[in-house]
Short mmCIF file of C-alpha atoms in Angstrom, two decimals:
data_model
loop_
_atom_site.label_atom_id
_atom_site.label_comp_id
_atom_site.label_asym_id
_atom_site.label_seq_id
_atom_site.Cartn_x
_atom_site.Cartn_y
_atom_site.Cartn_z
CA MET C 1 -9.13 -0.72 30.25
CA ASP C 2 -6.38 -1.10 27.63
CA HIS C 3 -5.81 -4.77 28.74
CA ARG C 4 -9.37 -5.52 27.42
CA LEU C 5 -8.31 -4.48 23.84
CA ALA C 6 -8.12 -7.29 21.22
CA ALA C 7 -4.68 -8.71 20.66
CA ARG C 8 -4.62 -7.23 17.04
CA MET C 9 -4.60 -3.72 18.39
CA LYS C 10 -1.17 -4.19 19.97
CA GLY C 11 1.29 -2.09 17.96
CA ILE C 12 -1.18 -0.51 15.75
CA GLU C 13 -0.30 3.27 15.47
CA PRO C 14 -2.63 6.10 14.57
CA SER C 15 -1.91 7.57 11.07
CA PHE C 16 0.83 10.08 11.24
CA ILE C 17 -1.05 11.89 8.49
CA ARG C 18 -4.41 12.26 10.37
CA GLN C 19 -2.12 13.55 13.42
CA ILE C 20 -0.34 16.09 11.42
CA LEU C 21 -3.37 17.47 9.73
CA SER C 22 -4.32 19.14 13.07
CA VAL C 23 -1.51 21.45 12.49
CA THR C 24 -3.08 22.50 8.83
CA LYS C 25 -6.13 23.93 10.60
CA ARG C 26 -4.26 27.28 11.16
CA ALA C 27 -4.95 29.49 8.14
CA GLU C 28 -1.38 30.59 7.92
CA VAL C 29 -0.09 27.08 7.40
CA ILE C 30 0.76 25.84 3.88
CA SER C 31 0.29 22.01 3.77
CA PHE C 32 2.08 19.61 1.62
CA ALA C 33 1.08 16.90 3.90
CA GLY C 34 -2.38 15.59 3.16
CA GLY C 35 -3.54 13.97 -0.02
CA LEU C 36 -6.12 16.44 -0.59
CA PRO C 37 -7.99 17.20 -3.97
CA HIS C 38 -8.02 20.97 -4.53
CA PRO C 39 -11.55 22.19 -3.22
CA ASP C 40 -12.05 24.41 -6.43
CA THR C 41 -12.27 21.32 -8.53
CA PHE C 42 -15.43 20.13 -6.58
CA PRO C 43 -18.47 20.37 -8.92
CA VAL C 44 -20.60 21.93 -6.05
CA GLU C 45 -23.35 23.38 -8.21
CA GLU C 46 -23.61 20.09 -10.44
CA VAL C 47 -23.78 18.00 -7.24
CA ARG C 48 -26.54 20.46 -5.67
CA GLN C 49 -28.56 20.08 -8.93
CA ALA C 50 -28.28 16.30 -9.04
CA THR C 51 -29.18 16.02 -5.44
CA ALA C 52 -32.24 18.09 -5.94
CA ARG C 53 -33.30 15.84 -9.01
CA VAL C 54 -32.78 12.67 -6.99
CA LEU C 55 -34.95 13.89 -4.13
CA SER C 56 -37.61 15.14 -6.52
CA ASP C 57 -37.69 12.22 -8.82
CA ARG C 58 -36.88 9.22 -6.53
CA GLY C 59 -36.30 10.49 -3.21
CA ARG C 60 -38.08 7.79 -1.23
CA ARG C 61 -36.14 5.13 -3.03
CA ALA C 62 -32.87 7.02 -2.51
CA LEU C 63 -33.40 7.21 1.09
CA GLN C 64 -34.37 3.53 1.49
CA TYR C 65 -31.99 0.61 2.22
CA THR C 66 -30.31 -0.75 -1.15
CA THR C 67 -28.40 -3.98 -1.90
CA THR C 68 -25.08 -4.68 -0.65
CA ALA C 69 -23.40 -4.80 -4.20
CA GLY C 70 -24.49 -1.14 -4.79
CA VAL C 71 -26.84 0.55 -7.18
CA ASP C 72 -27.06 -1.22 -10.44
CA GLU C 73 -26.62 1.92 -12.55
CA LEU C 74 -23.50 2.93 -10.84
CA ARG C 75 -21.84 -0.36 -11.39
CA ALA C 76 -22.77 -0.29 -14.92
CA TRP C 77 -21.23 3.05 -15.32
CA ILE C 78 -18.00 1.85 -13.72
CA ALA C 79 -18.01 -1.20 -15.98
CA ALA C 80 -18.61 1.15 -18.98
CA ARG C 81 -15.65 3.41 -18.07
CA TYR C 82 -13.36 0.53 -18.13
CA ALA C 83 -14.48 -0.43 -21.46
CA THR C 84 -13.92 3.13 -22.68
CA ARG C 85 -10.54 3.77 -21.22
CA PHE C 86 -8.87 0.21 -21.62
CA ASP C 87 -11.33 -1.82 -23.91
CA MET C 88 -11.52 -3.91 -20.80
CA ILE C 89 -14.77 -5.88 -20.40
CA VAL C 90 -15.83 -5.87 -16.57
CA ASP C 91 -19.03 -7.58 -15.49
CA PRO C 92 -21.16 -5.15 -13.36
CA ASP C 93 -21.89 -8.04 -11.10
CA ALA C 94 -18.19 -8.23 -10.25
CA ILE C 95 -18.16 -4.89 -8.87
CA LEU C 96 -18.73 -3.97 -5.26
CA ILE C 97 -19.50 -0.32 -4.15
CA VAL C 98 -17.65 0.58 -1.03
CA ASN C 99 -17.09 3.66 1.20
CA GLY C 100 -13.88 4.74 -0.62
CA SER C 101 -11.24 2.37 -1.83
CA GLN C 102 -9.82 2.35 1.81
CA GLN C 103 -12.74 0.15 2.64
CA ALA C 104 -12.10 -2.11 -0.23
CA LEU C 105 -8.63 -2.82 1.01
CA ASP C 106 -10.03 -3.60 4.46
CA LEU C 107 -12.60 -6.02 3.07
CA VAL C 108 -10.16 -7.89 0.65
CA ALA C 109 -7.73 -8.24 3.58
CA LYS C 110 -10.62 -9.43 5.72
CA ILE C 111 -11.51 -12.33 3.33
CA LEU C 112 -7.86 -13.27 2.53
CA LEU C 113 -5.68 -12.90 5.52
CA ASP C 114 -5.08 -15.08 8.60
CA PRO C 115 -2.51 -14.06 11.27
CA GLY C 116 0.97 -14.79 10.15
CA ASP C 117 0.11 -14.92 6.28
CA HIS C 118 2.84 -13.30 4.39
CA VAL C 119 1.86 -10.18 2.26
CA LEU C 120 4.14 -8.10 -0.03
CA VAL C 121 4.06 -4.29 -0.25
CA GLU C 122 6.02 -1.79 -2.19
CA ALA C 123 8.60 0.06 -0.24
CA PRO C 124 7.67 2.73 0.38
CA SER C 125 4.00 1.97 0.58
CA TYR C 126 0.63 3.78 1.00
CA LEU C 127 0.52 4.57 4.76
CA GLY C 128 -3.28 3.76 4.95
CA ALA C 129 -2.54 0.32 3.45
CA LEU C 130 0.08 -0.56 6.04
CA GLN C 131 -2.36 0.45 8.70
CA SER C 132 -5.20 -1.42 7.37
CA LEU C 133 -3.28 -4.69 6.56
CA SER C 134 -1.61 -4.61 10.01
CA LEU C 135 -5.03 -5.30 11.68
CA TYR C 136 -5.00 -8.66 10.32
CA GLN C 137 -1.67 -9.56 11.77
CA PRO C 138 0.25 -10.62 8.62
CA THR C 139 3.96 -11.02 8.05
CA VAL C 140 4.77 -8.05 5.77
CA ARG C 141 7.64 -8.19 3.26
CA THR C 142 8.62 -5.38 0.84
CA VAL C 143 9.95 -5.00 -2.46
CA ALA C 144 11.77 -1.84 -3.44
CA LEU C 145 10.51 0.72 -6.18
CA GLY C 146 12.88 2.01 -8.83
CA PRO C 147 12.03 4.86 -11.34
CA GLY C 148 9.79 2.65 -13.45
CA GLY C 149 7.97 0.84 -10.56
CA VAL C 150 8.69 -2.19 -8.57
CA GLU C 151 11.95 -3.94 -9.29
CA PRO C 152 11.15 -7.07 -11.36
CA GLY C 153 13.99 -9.22 -10.10
CA PRO C 154 13.55 -8.56 -6.41
CA LEU C 155 9.71 -9.05 -6.94
CA ALA C 156 10.20 -12.54 -8.59
CA ALA C 157 12.38 -13.50 -5.69
CA ALA C 158 10.13 -12.49 -3.12
CA LEU C 159 7.21 -14.23 -4.74
CA ALA C 160 9.28 -17.47 -4.90
CA ASP C 161 10.88 -17.30 -1.45
CA HIS C 162 7.95 -16.28 0.68
CA ASP C 163 4.87 -17.31 -1.42
CA PRO C 164 2.89 -14.23 -0.22
CA LYS C 165 -0.86 -14.50 -0.09
CA LEU C 166 -1.22 -10.98 -1.74
CA PHE C 167 0.74 -8.18 -3.25
CA TYR C 168 -0.50 -4.56 -2.64
CA SER C 169 0.57 -2.31 -5.45
CA VAL C 170 -0.32 1.37 -6.56
CA PRO C 171 1.02 1.42 -10.25
CA ASN C 172 -0.21 4.81 -11.31
CA PHE C 173 1.39 7.74 -9.52
CA GLN C 174 2.10 5.71 -6.42
CA ASN C 175 1.42 7.01 -3.03
CA PRO C 176 3.79 8.32 -1.57
CA THR C 177 6.38 8.52 -4.42
CA GLY C 178 4.42 9.70 -7.47
CA ILE C 179 6.22 6.81 -9.44
CA SER C 180 4.24 4.97 -12.23
CA TYR C 181 5.03 1.41 -13.48
CA ASP C 182 6.25 1.67 -16.95
CA ALA C 183 5.27 -0.82 -19.58
CA ALA C 184 8.21 -3.21 -19.14
CA THR C 185 7.59 -3.33 -15.32
CA ARG C 186 3.95 -4.02 -15.79
CA ALA C 187 4.66 -6.86 -18.12
CA ALA C 188 7.32 -8.36 -15.80
CA THR C 189 4.87 -7.82 -12.75
CA THR C 190 2.13 -9.73 -14.75
CA ARG C 191 4.51 -12.59 -15.60
CA ALA C 192 5.91 -12.87 -12.11
CA LEU C 193 2.40 -12.98 -10.50
CA SER C 194 1.11 -15.41 -13.17
CA ASP C 195 3.80 -17.86 -12.21
CA SER C 196 2.75 -17.68 -8.65
CA GLU C 197 -0.40 -18.20 -6.44
CA THR C 198 -0.15 -14.60 -5.04
CA ILE C 199 -3.19 -12.47 -5.30
CA LEU C 200 -2.80 -8.94 -6.71
CA ILE C 201 -4.50 -5.95 -5.02
CA GLU C 202 -4.24 -3.09 -7.59
CA ASP C 203 -5.12 0.24 -6.08
CA ASP C 204 -5.81 2.89 -8.58
CA PRO C 205 -7.25 6.05 -7.13
CA TYR C 206 -5.13 8.35 -9.26
CA GLY C 207 -5.31 6.80 -12.74
CA GLU C 208 -7.62 9.47 -14.15
CA LEU C 209 -5.14 12.33 -13.05
CA ARG C 210 -2.49 11.73 -15.69
CA PHE C 211 -1.28 14.98 -17.27
CA ARG C 212 2.04 13.79 -18.73
CA GLY C 213 2.97 10.61 -20.65
CA ILE C 214 0.77 7.92 -21.90
CA GLY C 215 -1.58 5.94 -19.83
CA LEU C 216 -1.12 2.16 -19.54
CA ASP C 217 -3.65 -0.81 -18.97
CA PRO C 218 -4.12 -1.96 -15.45
CA ILE C 219 -1.82 -4.94 -14.49
CA SER C 220 -5.18 -6.55 -13.43
CA SER C 221 -6.23 -6.83 -16.96
CA GLY C 222 -3.70 -9.64 -17.66
CA ILE C 223 -4.53 -11.76 -14.35
CA ARG C 224 -8.41 -11.29 -13.86
CA ASP C 225 -8.89 -14.46 -12.14
CA ARG C 226 -6.44 -13.45 -9.21
CA SER C 227 -6.61 -9.86 -8.88
CA PHE C 228 -8.60 -7.29 -7.18
CA LEU C 229 -8.90 -3.73 -8.89
CA MET C 230 -9.87 -0.84 -6.62
CA GLY C 231 -10.92 2.75 -7.76
CA SER C 232 -12.42 5.68 -6.20
CA PHE C 233 -14.52 8.73 -6.88
CA SER C 234 -12.66 10.70 -4.29
CA LYS C 235 -10.15 12.03 -6.76
CA VAL C 236 -12.36 12.61 -9.76
CA VAL C 237 -15.54 13.93 -8.14
CA ALA C 238 -15.29 14.67 -4.54
CA PRO C 239 -13.89 12.79 -1.48
CA GLY C 240 -16.64 13.71 0.82
CA LEU C 241 -18.91 11.47 -1.01
CA ARG C 242 -16.85 8.44 0.31
CA MET C 243 -17.60 6.33 -2.82
CA GLY C 244 -15.17 3.73 -4.35
CA TRP C 245 -15.45 0.25 -5.78
CA VAL C 246 -13.64 -2.92 -6.13
CA VAL C 247 -13.65 -5.22 -9.08
CA ALA C 248 -13.14 -8.84 -7.88
CA PRO C 249 -12.62 -12.22 -9.42
CA PRO C 250 -15.88 -14.21 -9.65
CA SER C 251 -14.89 -16.64 -7.02
CA MET C 252 -14.32 -13.84 -4.59
CA ILE C 253 -17.28 -11.43 -4.98
CA GLU C 254 -19.67 -13.37 -2.73
CA PRO C 255 -17.22 -13.43 0.17
CA LEU C 256 -16.72 -9.68 -0.22
CA HIS C 257 -20.49 -9.23 -0.02
CA VAL C 258 -20.60 -11.29 3.09
CA VAL C 259 -18.08 -9.00 4.91
CA LYS C 260 -19.59 -5.83 3.48
CA GLN C 261 -22.89 -6.91 4.98
CA ALA C 262 -21.19 -7.51 8.39
CA ALA C 263 -19.45 -4.21 8.17
CA ASP C 264 -22.36 -1.78 7.24
CA LEU C 265 -24.92 -3.59 5.14
CA HIS C 266 -24.27 -1.26 2.15
CA SER C 267 -22.66 1.95 1.04
CA ASN C 268 -24.53 5.41 1.25
CA HIS C 269 -27.68 4.81 -1.03
CA LEU C 270 -28.28 8.59 -1.33
CA ALA C 271 -24.68 9.29 -2.51
CA GLN C 272 -24.69 6.58 -4.96
CA GLU C 273 -27.93 7.90 -6.49
CA ILE C 274 -26.52 11.27 -6.54
CA LEU C 275 -23.40 9.91 -8.47
CA VAL C 276 -25.57 8.13 -10.93
CA GLU C 277 -27.60 11.37 -11.56
CA LEU C 278 -24.39 13.50 -11.75
CA LEU C 279 -22.52 11.11 -14.15
CA GLY C 280 -25.55 10.95 -16.39
CA SER C 281 -25.65 14.70 -16.92
CA PHE C 282 -22.11 15.85 -16.23
CA ASP C 283 -19.32 16.13 -18.61
CA LEU C 284 -16.77 14.23 -16.56
CA ASP C 285 -13.97 14.33 -19.19
CA ALA C 286 -14.18 18.06 -19.34
CA HIS C 287 -14.14 18.18 -15.72
CA LEU C 288 -11.04 15.98 -15.49
CA ASP C 289 -9.36 18.12 -18.21
CA ALA C 290 -9.60 21.19 -16.10
CA THR C 291 -8.54 19.21 -12.94
CA ARG C 292 -5.40 17.87 -14.67
CA ALA C 293 -4.46 21.29 -15.90
CA ARG C 294 -4.76 22.69 -12.43
CA TYR C 295 -2.72 19.93 -10.88
CA ALA C 296 -0.09 20.06 -13.65
CA ALA C 297 0.37 23.75 -12.93
CA GLY C 298 0.87 22.87 -9.14
CA LEU C 299 3.39 20.20 -9.82
CA THR C 300 5.41 22.58 -12.30
CA ALA C 301 5.44 25.28 -9.65
CA MET C 302 6.65 22.74 -7.07
CA GLU C 303 9.30 21.27 -9.26
CA ASP C 304 10.60 24.62 -10.42
CA ALA C 305 10.90 25.92 -6.74
CA LEU C 306 12.60 22.73 -5.58
CA ASP C 307 15.14 22.73 -8.37
CA ALA C 308 15.87 26.33 -7.76
CA LEU C 309 16.21 26.38 -3.91
CA LEU C 310 17.24 23.00 -2.58
CA PRO C 311 20.75 22.16 -1.80
CA GLU C 312 23.15 20.08 -3.91
CA GLY C 313 22.62 16.29 -3.19
CA SER C 314 18.77 16.60 -2.99
CA GLU C 315 16.75 14.15 -5.34
CA ARG C 316 13.20 13.92 -6.23
CA THR C 317 10.84 11.93 -8.29
CA ARG C 318 9.37 13.07 -11.64
CA PRO C 319 5.67 12.40 -11.45
CA GLU C 320 3.46 12.10 -14.80
CA GLY C 321 0.30 12.89 -12.75
CA GLY C 322 -1.37 12.12 -9.52
CA MET C 323 -0.94 14.13 -6.16
CA PHE C 324 2.57 13.41 -4.76
CA LEU C 325 6.10 14.06 -5.32
CA TRP C 326 8.86 12.27 -3.24
CA LEU C 327 11.94 14.36 -2.06
CA THR C 328 15.14 12.97 -0.70
CA LEU C 329 17.38 15.20 1.32
CA PRO C 330 21.17 15.23 0.98
CA ILE C 331 23.14 13.04 3.21
CA GLY C 332 23.40 14.47 6.75
CA LEU C 333 19.74 15.61 7.11
CA THR C 334 16.68 13.91 8.28
CA ALA C 335 13.22 14.79 7.39
CA ARG C 336 11.89 14.67 10.99
CA GLU C 337 14.44 17.37 11.94
CA VAL C 338 13.29 19.37 8.93
CA LEU C 339 9.84 19.10 9.90
CA ASP C 340 10.11 20.62 13.27
CA GLU C 341 11.65 23.70 11.68
CA ALA C 342 9.16 23.62 8.74
CA ILE C 343 6.26 23.76 11.33
CA ALA C 344 7.86 26.78 12.89
CA ARG C 345 7.77 28.35 9.49
CA ASP C 346 4.04 27.43 8.88
CA VAL C 347 4.74 24.67 6.25
CA VAL C 348 4.15 20.87 6.88
CA PHE C 349 4.80 17.68 5.01
CA VAL C 350 4.87 13.85 5.81
CA PRO C 351 8.31 12.50 6.63
CA GLY C 352 9.28 9.55 4.52
CA ASP C 353 9.86 7.00 7.35
CA ALA C 354 6.18 6.91 7.97
CA PHE C 355 5.82 4.93 4.64
CA PHE C 356 8.24 2.19 5.61
CA LEU C 357 7.94 -0.55 8.21
CA ASP C 358 11.60 -0.53 9.26
CA GLY C 359 12.60 3.10 9.83
CA ARG C 360 13.90 3.68 6.31
CA GLY C 361 13.27 6.77 4.36
CA GLU C 362 14.56 9.13 7.18
CA ARG C 363 15.95 11.54 4.53
CA SER C 364 12.75 11.69 2.37
CA MET C 365 9.51 13.43 2.56
CA ARG C 366 6.10 13.14 0.75
CA LEU C 367 5.08 16.51 -0.82
CA ASN C 368 1.48 16.99 -2.04
CA PHE C 369 0.97 19.55 -4.97
CA THR C 370 -2.71 19.38 -5.53
CA ASN C 371 -4.11 21.35 -2.67
CA GLY C 372 -2.70 24.71 -3.32
CA ASP C 373 -2.46 27.12 -6.15
CA PRO C 374 1.10 27.67 -7.87
CA ALA C 375 1.82 30.93 -6.00
CA LEU C 376 1.09 29.41 -2.63
CA ILE C 377 3.13 26.12 -3.52
CA SER C 378 6.19 28.35 -4.48
CA GLN C 379 5.96 30.13 -1.19
CA GLY C 380 5.66 26.80 0.62
CA VAL C 381 8.79 25.39 -0.94
CA HIS C 382 10.60 28.62 -0.04
CA ARG C 383 9.67 28.06 3.56
CA LEU C 384 10.72 24.55 3.28
CA ALA C 385 14.13 25.41 1.83
CA GLU C 386 14.70 27.94 4.77
CA ALA C 387 13.94 25.08 7.21
CA ILE C 388 16.23 22.77 5.47
CA GLU C 389 19.05 25.58 5.49
CA ALA C 390 18.24 26.10 9.37
CA VAL C 391 18.89 22.49 10.13
CA ALA C 392 22.02 22.32 8.00
CA ALA C 393 23.30 25.47 9.94
CA ARG C 394 22.60 24.11 13.26
CA ARG C 395 24.61 20.92 12.35
CA GLY C 396 27.50 23.35 11.63
CA ARG C 397 28.62 21.63 8.45
CA PRO C 398 27.67 21.78 4.80
CA VAL C 399 24.73 19.65 3.65
CA GLY C 400 25.74 16.62 1.70
CA SER C 401 29.18 16.39 3.22
#
């Protein structure tokens, strides 16, 4: 029956991350693979109480259909949060509630892309974005990331040479590298996009998870008429709720409503009402402070263990928050080889080439530091170092030579 599949399915591969997560079901496996929040950060009791109040006070309303745009009170809360964090005025009517920001990316691509349109992504880029965009059969171009974000010169050249319809970017604690755009790079990106007709898709699921450095305004704040800003409750409350949002330009919100209606009518009404109730009675900032402290400890444990155990020639990024660290192995090793040895030692990660379109990144890997306690993370890095040493020994020559 494969010959009956739509042409858009040709070449679409399943997510490597989703495949490797099957390995992590074994209790003995230490996983650095998934982008999973720590379950101890989930406000289980507070959600239980909020759910009980919703069902008691407005259960029949919460179990009914709702509008495509989403619950008014939830969109108003999101708009108020932007005002508090960035002094950024967002019209609640410009916000669409979606099933996690992954759906936002799919809907935006659906209203913008025709087959063959040029799109620009970071290299490396979020695997879920590459998978989602590929369904619309664009021509994908890449622009490299440096320590402070996307390289401004190559970005300007790519915009001029290819006139991409959209640029997909994760400026805060980028997935997979953990890199954040610095102030100069954000300003240069805004200027370059302002001089083009390219639409920015700014994905910001990790922005509330900063525990080092100083937070900066969204790039979207400088080009509101040609940018989509996506956010998520997955990293700040719980991913199981599958609640996110997109802030759209005024001219684009109605087309988004239309494709959202065609996809699923509206996002889970009960989950939206629970979030409204929770956020109205819950100290989110205190919750985030505790979450950031936990994740900072996890990152420190990972950095300390990597610096102590990895061979000369290894390189890593230095995240200021978020969920991921990007490790590059010495010349002579590939992450796929190391993965086989790592799985044998009950530790897993995602090889870096999964985040590129052209096979680059073969020496790199993405490591998650949020889903384990510091002692477990240290133990996992020890296992990873043993796997690297085993591959080097099998090759019969010093790593990095």
